[in-house]
Amino acid sequence: RLGTGNDLEIFHDGSTSFIKDVGTGNLEVWADGQLLIKSGDGTETKAAFDTNDSVDLYYDNSRKLETNSTGVHVTGMVTCTTEFRCDDNEKFVAGTHQDLQIYHDSNHSYIDNHTGSLKIRNAAAGDILIEPRDAESSIIAKPDGAVELYYDNTKKLNTHSNGITVAGNINMNDNYKLLLGSSGSDLQIYHDGSNSYINESGTGTLKILTNGLEVKNAADNAYSAFFGTSGAAELYYNGTKKFETYASGVFVPDSAN
């Protein structure tokens, strides 16, 4: 026992050795060079403390954690039983050149990739989901299957083996075109701000295949033309039929002028 009040005790109880500080003040170990904690036979290092340098922790004589001027360096895996925390603007960094960075700047959260591609992969059998809030889907990517896009948790577009299915309208601004055909412009459908166009400018002809074709006014209450499946073709003026074909020729209800 050392100290006036037996403040420091060094002893062995028959099984274990103790250095026990039970008095006032701190227990301090001073070393000008390197302070080492080693195994009983001196062959394995458990911890190393360097003056003006790193503190190193070992497992089975292999260094696993090292402090440095910017933080710590870990060799191997870090396992958390509760949480792994970083303060605002402090980053989780991965890669030799700080290639991947995950952090929060007190307003927003970021995943920054600085080399190659950023890949999000699910090694399990489940889907990949992007949710703006809990239980509200924005994107669902299914393995070996569809990708689904949502608006306010309602599916609006999904891919499938033959293309895509859209639930709702497709809105395009003036002069933007729906382009069809391998060349990218064989058939164009668009509005230029004044007029609407169906422009077939590629190979072949424009075919309209239908069981019955009606050409009517915008209010859908007056005909301009009607083409039946296997019957008459009809032409109208101001909603009144003026010309009609039939098996033997044509019929003009009023005198032709």
Tab-separated table of C-alpha atoms in Angstrom:
chain	number	residue	atom	x	y	z
A	1	ARG	CA	0.000	0.000	0.000
A	2	LEU	CA	1.225	3.456	-0.928
A	3	GLY	CA	0.165	6.902	0.261
A	4	THR	CA	-0.655	8.285	3.697
A	5	GLY	CA	-4.220	7.020	3.430
A	6	ASN	CA	-3.334	3.786	1.627
A	7	ASP	CA	-4.387	5.565	-1.561
A	8	LEU	CA	-2.664	3.180	-3.995
A	9	GLU	CA	-2.683	-0.575	-3.604
A	10	ILE	CA	-0.678	-3.117	-5.602
A	11	PHE	CA	-1.406	-6.708	-4.727
A	12	HIS	CA	-2.218	-10.235	-5.871
A	13	ASP	CA	-5.188	-12.133	-4.441
A	14	GLY	CA	-3.981	-15.589	-5.388
A	15	SER	CA	-5.636	-15.513	-8.797
A	16	THR	CA	-5.371	-11.986	-10.187
A	17	SER	CA	-2.942	-9.068	-9.882
A	18	PHE	CA	-4.271	-5.574	-9.133
A	19	ILE	CA	-3.154	-1.953	-9.309
A	20	LYS	CA	-5.866	-0.221	-7.354
A	21	ASP	CA	-6.231	3.551	-6.873
A	22	VAL	CA	-8.707	4.099	-4.039
A	23	GLY	CA	-7.588	7.473	-2.740
A	24	THR	CA	-7.725	11.075	-3.829
A	25	GLY	CA	-6.579	12.337	-7.226
A	26	ASN	CA	-5.989	10.437	-10.441
A	27	LEU	CA	-3.986	7.382	-11.348
A	28	GLU	CA	-1.349	8.589	-13.831
A	29	VAL	CA	1.231	6.582	-15.760
A	30	TRP	CA	4.050	8.675	-17.200
A	31	ALA	CA	6.378	7.697	-20.042
A	32	ASP	CA	8.771	9.848	-22.107
A	33	GLY	CA	8.871	7.330	-24.958
A	34	GLN	CA	6.346	4.665	-25.858
A	35	LEU	CA	4.116	3.167	-23.194
A	36	LEU	CA	3.222	-0.438	-23.991
A	37	ILE	CA	0.726	-2.839	-22.497
A	38	LYS	CA	1.836	-6.356	-23.403
A	39	SER	CA	1.052	-9.981	-22.692
A	40	GLY	CA	2.593	-11.696	-19.663
A	41	ASP	CA	5.440	-13.193	-21.699
A	42	GLY	CA	6.034	-9.918	-23.575
A	43	THR	CA	5.401	-11.401	-27.019
A	44	GLU	CA	2.078	-9.674	-27.827
A	45	THR	CA	1.191	-5.976	-27.716
A	46	LYS	CA	-2.263	-5.092	-26.450
A	47	ALA	CA	-2.012	-1.279	-26.501
A	48	ALA	CA	0.654	1.276	-27.384
A	49	PHE	CA	0.749	4.950	-26.367
A	50	ASP	CA	3.247	7.201	-28.203
A	51	THR	CA	4.239	10.663	-27.070
A	52	ASN	CA	3.051	13.281	-29.577
A	53	ASP	CA	1.762	10.465	-31.786
A	54	SER	CA	-0.896	7.769	-31.990
A	55	VAL	CA	-2.644	5.550	-29.495
A	56	ASP	CA	-2.932	2.026	-30.888
A	57	LEU	CA	-5.203	-0.833	-29.839
A	58	TYR	CA	-4.483	-4.423	-30.837
A	59	TYR	CA	-6.258	-7.740	-31.208
A	60	ASP	CA	-4.077	-10.865	-31.084
A	61	ASN	CA	-0.995	-8.684	-31.649
A	62	SER	CA	-2.572	-7.093	-34.759
A	63	ARG	CA	-3.277	-3.375	-34.682
A	64	LYS	CA	-7.003	-2.648	-35.168
A	65	LEU	CA	-7.455	0.998	-34.132
A	66	GLU	CA	-5.068	3.919	-34.423
A	67	THR	CA	-5.658	7.554	-33.522
A	68	ASN	CA	-4.330	10.323	-35.759
A	69	SER	CA	-4.538	14.106	-36.108
A	70	THR	CA	-7.925	13.942	-37.879
A	71	GLY	CA	-9.604	11.131	-35.917
A	72	VAL	CA	-9.130	7.382	-35.923
A	73	HIS	CA	-8.144	4.727	-38.433
A	74	VAL	CA	-9.765	1.318	-38.101
A	75	THR	CA	-8.466	-1.874	-39.673
A	76	GLY	CA	-11.359	-4.299	-40.101
A	77	MET	CA	-15.050	-4.026	-39.310
A	78	VAL	CA	-16.781	-1.679	-36.858
A	79	THR	CA	-19.800	-3.242	-35.137
A	80	CYS	CA	-22.339	-0.991	-33.408
A	81	THR	CA	-24.796	-2.341	-30.872
A	82	THR	CA	-26.807	0.904	-30.694
A	83	GLU	CA	-25.827	3.853	-32.926
A	84	PHE	CA	-22.916	5.217	-34.925
A	85	ARG	CA	-23.037	9.000	-34.605
A	86	CYS	CA	-21.429	11.957	-36.385
A	87	ASP	CA	-22.190	15.602	-35.583
A	88	ASP	CA	-23.327	18.064	-38.270
A	89	ASN	CA	-20.813	18.468	-41.127
A	90	GLU	CA	-18.765	15.540	-39.838
A	91	LYS	CA	-18.548	12.820	-42.473
A	92	PHE	CA	-18.444	9.078	-42.700
A	93	VAL	CA	-15.757	8.648	-45.367
A	94	ALA	CA	-14.850	5.495	-47.294
A	95	GLY	CA	-12.220	4.922	-49.965
A	96	THR	CA	-8.513	5.643	-50.232
A	97	HIS	CA	-9.191	9.128	-51.608
A	98	GLN	CA	-12.325	9.894	-49.563
A	99	ASP	CA	-14.379	8.680	-52.522
A	100	LEU	CA	-17.658	8.095	-50.658
A	101	GLN	CA	-18.942	10.595	-48.106
A	102	ILE	CA	-22.126	10.416	-46.007
A	103	TYR	CA	-22.999	13.396	-43.811
A	104	HIS	CA	-25.572	15.908	-42.581
A	105	ASP	CA	-25.003	19.696	-42.757
A	106	SER	CA	-27.707	20.601	-40.147
A	107	ASN	CA	-30.261	21.179	-42.944
A	108	HIS	CA	-29.896	18.311	-45.391
A	109	SER	CA	-28.414	14.823	-45.611
A	110	TYR	CA	-26.001	13.822	-48.379
A	111	ILE	CA	-24.508	10.749	-50.019
A	112	ASP	CA	-21.638	12.002	-52.192
A	113	ASN	CA	-19.682	9.773	-54.569
A	114	HIS	CA	-16.475	11.153	-56.120
A	115	THR	CA	-15.165	8.171	-58.094
A	116	GLY	CA	-16.874	5.841	-60.553
A	117	SER	CA	-20.569	5.026	-60.212
A	118	LEU	CA	-22.781	5.060	-57.130
A	119	LYS	CA	-24.535	1.693	-57.000
A	120	ILE	CA	-27.386	0.804	-54.661
A	121	ARG	CA	-27.703	-2.970	-54.539
A	122	ASN	CA	-29.894	-5.333	-52.563
A	123	ALA	CA	-28.202	-8.683	-51.992
A	124	ALA	CA	-31.393	-10.091	-50.475
A	125	ALA	CA	-34.540	-11.144	-52.320
A	126	GLY	CA	-36.514	-7.994	-51.515
A	127	ASP	CA	-37.150	-4.751	-53.420
A	128	ILE	CA	-35.303	-1.433	-53.325
A	129	LEU	CA	-37.634	1.327	-52.102
A	130	ILE	CA	-37.256	5.105	-52.016
A	131	GLU	CA	-39.736	6.653	-49.586
A	132	PRO	CA	-39.995	10.430	-48.954
A	133	ARG	CA	-41.656	9.569	-45.650
A	134	ASP	CA	-42.504	6.371	-43.821
A	135	ALA	CA	-44.848	4.069	-45.794
A	136	GLU	CA	-45.072	6.435	-48.798
A	137	SER	CA	-43.445	5.092	-51.953
A	138	SER	CA	-41.753	7.183	-54.641
A	139	ILE	CA	-39.767	4.471	-56.449
A	140	ILE	CA	-39.838	0.687	-56.115
A	141	ALA	CA	-37.287	-1.404	-58.005
A	142	LYS	CA	-38.040	-5.120	-58.095
A	143	PRO	CA	-35.343	-7.737	-58.757
A	144	ASP	CA	-35.794	-9.332	-62.191
A	145	GLY	CA	-38.975	-7.315	-62.579
A	146	ALA	CA	-40.601	-3.906	-62.775
A	147	VAL	CA	-39.499	-0.443	-61.765
A	148	GLU	CA	-42.450	1.539	-60.415
A	149	LEU	CA	-42.821	5.326	-60.122
A	150	TYR	CA	-45.358	6.887	-57.752
A	151	TYR	CA	-47.055	10.227	-57.144
A	152	ASP	CA	-48.320	10.769	-53.598
A	153	ASN	CA	-48.069	7.012	-52.980
A	154	THR	CA	-50.126	6.181	-56.108
A	155	LYS	CA	-48.417	4.214	-58.876
A	156	LYS	CA	-48.251	6.184	-62.113
A	157	LEU	CA	-45.705	4.302	-64.243
A	158	ASN	CA	-44.266	0.828	-64.214
A	159	THR	CA	-41.969	-1.009	-66.592
A	160	HIS	CA	-42.596	-4.527	-67.854
A	161	SER	CA	-41.132	-6.946	-70.386
A	162	ASN	CA	-42.933	-5.259	-73.306
A	163	GLY	CA	-42.359	-1.632	-72.340
A	164	ILE	CA	-44.170	0.620	-69.862
A	165	THR	CA	-47.682	1.139	-68.494
A	166	VAL	CA	-48.802	4.649	-67.517
A	167	ALA	CA	-51.717	5.393	-65.202
A	168	GLY	CA	-52.836	8.939	-65.952
A	169	ASN	CA	-51.919	11.649	-68.457
A	170	ILE	CA	-48.640	12.346	-70.225
A	171	ASN	CA	-48.176	16.132	-70.290
A	172	MET	CA	-45.711	17.677	-72.753
A	173	ASN	CA	-45.039	21.394	-73.285
A	174	ASP	CA	-45.380	23.147	-76.645
A	175	ASN	CA	-42.924	22.047	-79.350
A	176	TYR	CA	-41.896	18.939	-77.422
A	177	LYS	CA	-42.642	15.875	-79.514
A	178	LEU	CA	-43.680	12.293	-79.028
A	179	LEU	CA	-41.235	10.568	-81.382
A	180	LEU	CA	-41.917	7.064	-82.694
A	181	GLY	CA	-39.858	4.822	-84.933
A	182	SER	CA	-36.336	3.385	-84.931
A	183	SER	CA	-34.863	6.545	-86.447
A	184	GLY	CA	-36.361	8.572	-83.613
A	185	SER	CA	-38.463	10.826	-85.858
A	186	ASP	CA	-40.495	8.685	-88.310
A	187	LEU	CA	-43.747	9.674	-86.629
A	188	GLN	CA	-44.077	12.876	-84.614
A	189	ILE	CA	-47.023	14.035	-82.532
A	190	TYR	CA	-46.842	17.507	-80.978
A	191	HIS	CA	-48.351	20.955	-80.441
A	192	ASP	CA	-46.433	24.096	-81.435
A	193	GLY	CA	-48.382	26.571	-79.301
A	194	SER	CA	-50.893	27.316	-82.083
A	195	ASN	CA	-51.665	24.041	-83.856
A	196	SER	CA	-51.503	20.304	-83.258
A	197	TYR	CA	-49.658	17.956	-85.603
A	198	ILE	CA	-49.431	14.301	-86.549
A	199	ASN	CA	-46.343	14.316	-88.767
A	200	GLU	CA	-45.417	11.124	-90.592
A	201	SER	CA	-42.048	11.962	-92.144
A	202	GLY	CA	-40.272	8.619	-92.112
A	203	THR	CA	-40.480	5.496	-94.205
A	204	GLY	CA	-43.779	4.005	-95.383
A	205	THR	CA	-47.234	5.515	-95.111
A	206	LEU	CA	-49.432	6.667	-92.261
A	207	LYS	CA	-52.135	4.055	-91.659
A	208	ILE	CA	-55.202	4.618	-89.503
A	209	LEU	CA	-56.677	1.247	-88.553
A	210	THR	CA	-60.096	1.404	-86.910
A	211	ASN	CA	-63.570	-0.141	-86.713
A	212	GLY	CA	-65.003	3.309	-87.370
A	213	LEU	CA	-63.382	6.736	-87.702
A	214	GLU	CA	-65.182	9.887	-86.599
A	215	VAL	CA	-63.881	13.398	-87.267
A	216	LYS	CA	-65.829	15.805	-85.051
A	217	ASN	CA	-65.627	19.282	-83.575
A	218	ALA	CA	-63.887	19.929	-80.242
A	219	ALA	CA	-67.231	19.873	-78.409
A	220	ASP	CA	-67.838	16.334	-79.725
A	221	ASN	CA	-71.352	17.236	-80.907
A	222	ALA	CA	-71.009	17.721	-84.671
A	223	TYR	CA	-69.460	15.576	-87.410
A	224	SER	CA	-67.007	16.710	-90.042
A	225	ALA	CA	-66.470	13.233	-91.483
A	226	PHE	CA	-67.292	9.619	-90.748
A	227	PHE	CA	-65.677	6.493	-92.188
A	228	GLY	CA	-67.357	3.170	-91.428
A	229	THR	CA	-65.685	-0.221	-91.217
A	230	SER	CA	-67.087	-1.645	-94.429
A	231	GLY	CA	-69.785	0.830	-95.327
A	232	ALA	CA	-70.192	4.468	-96.195
A	233	ALA	CA	-67.794	7.358	-96.037
A	234	GLU	CA	-69.611	10.548	-95.071
A	235	LEU	CA	-68.702	14.237	-95.324
A	236	TYR	CA	-70.495	16.989	-93.379
A	237	TYR	CA	-70.907	20.753	-93.396
A	238	ASN	CA	-71.707	22.429	-90.084
A	239	GLY	CA	-72.850	19.088	-88.714
A	240	THR	CA	-75.106	18.294	-91.685
A	241	LYS	CA	-74.274	15.424	-94.023
A	242	LYS	CA	-73.510	16.653	-97.537
A	243	PHE	CA	-71.817	13.664	-99.186
A	244	GLU	CA	-72.036	9.900	-98.753
A	245	THR	CA	-70.606	6.892	-100.561
A	246	TYR	CA	-72.522	3.627	-101.011
A	247	ALA	CA	-72.149	0.377	-102.953
A	248	SER	CA	-73.193	1.828	-106.341
A	249	GLY	CA	-71.449	5.187	-106.066
A	250	VAL	CA	-72.084	8.387	-104.162
A	251	PHE	CA	-75.097	10.220	-102.826
A	252	VAL	CA	-75.346	13.993	-102.450
A	253	PRO	CA	-78.335	14.965	-100.314
A	254	ASP	CA	-78.499	18.538	-101.664
A	255	SER	CA	-77.593	19.889	-105.049
A	256	ALA	CA	-73.856	20.168	-105.466
A	257	ASN	CA	-72.655	23.748	-105.944
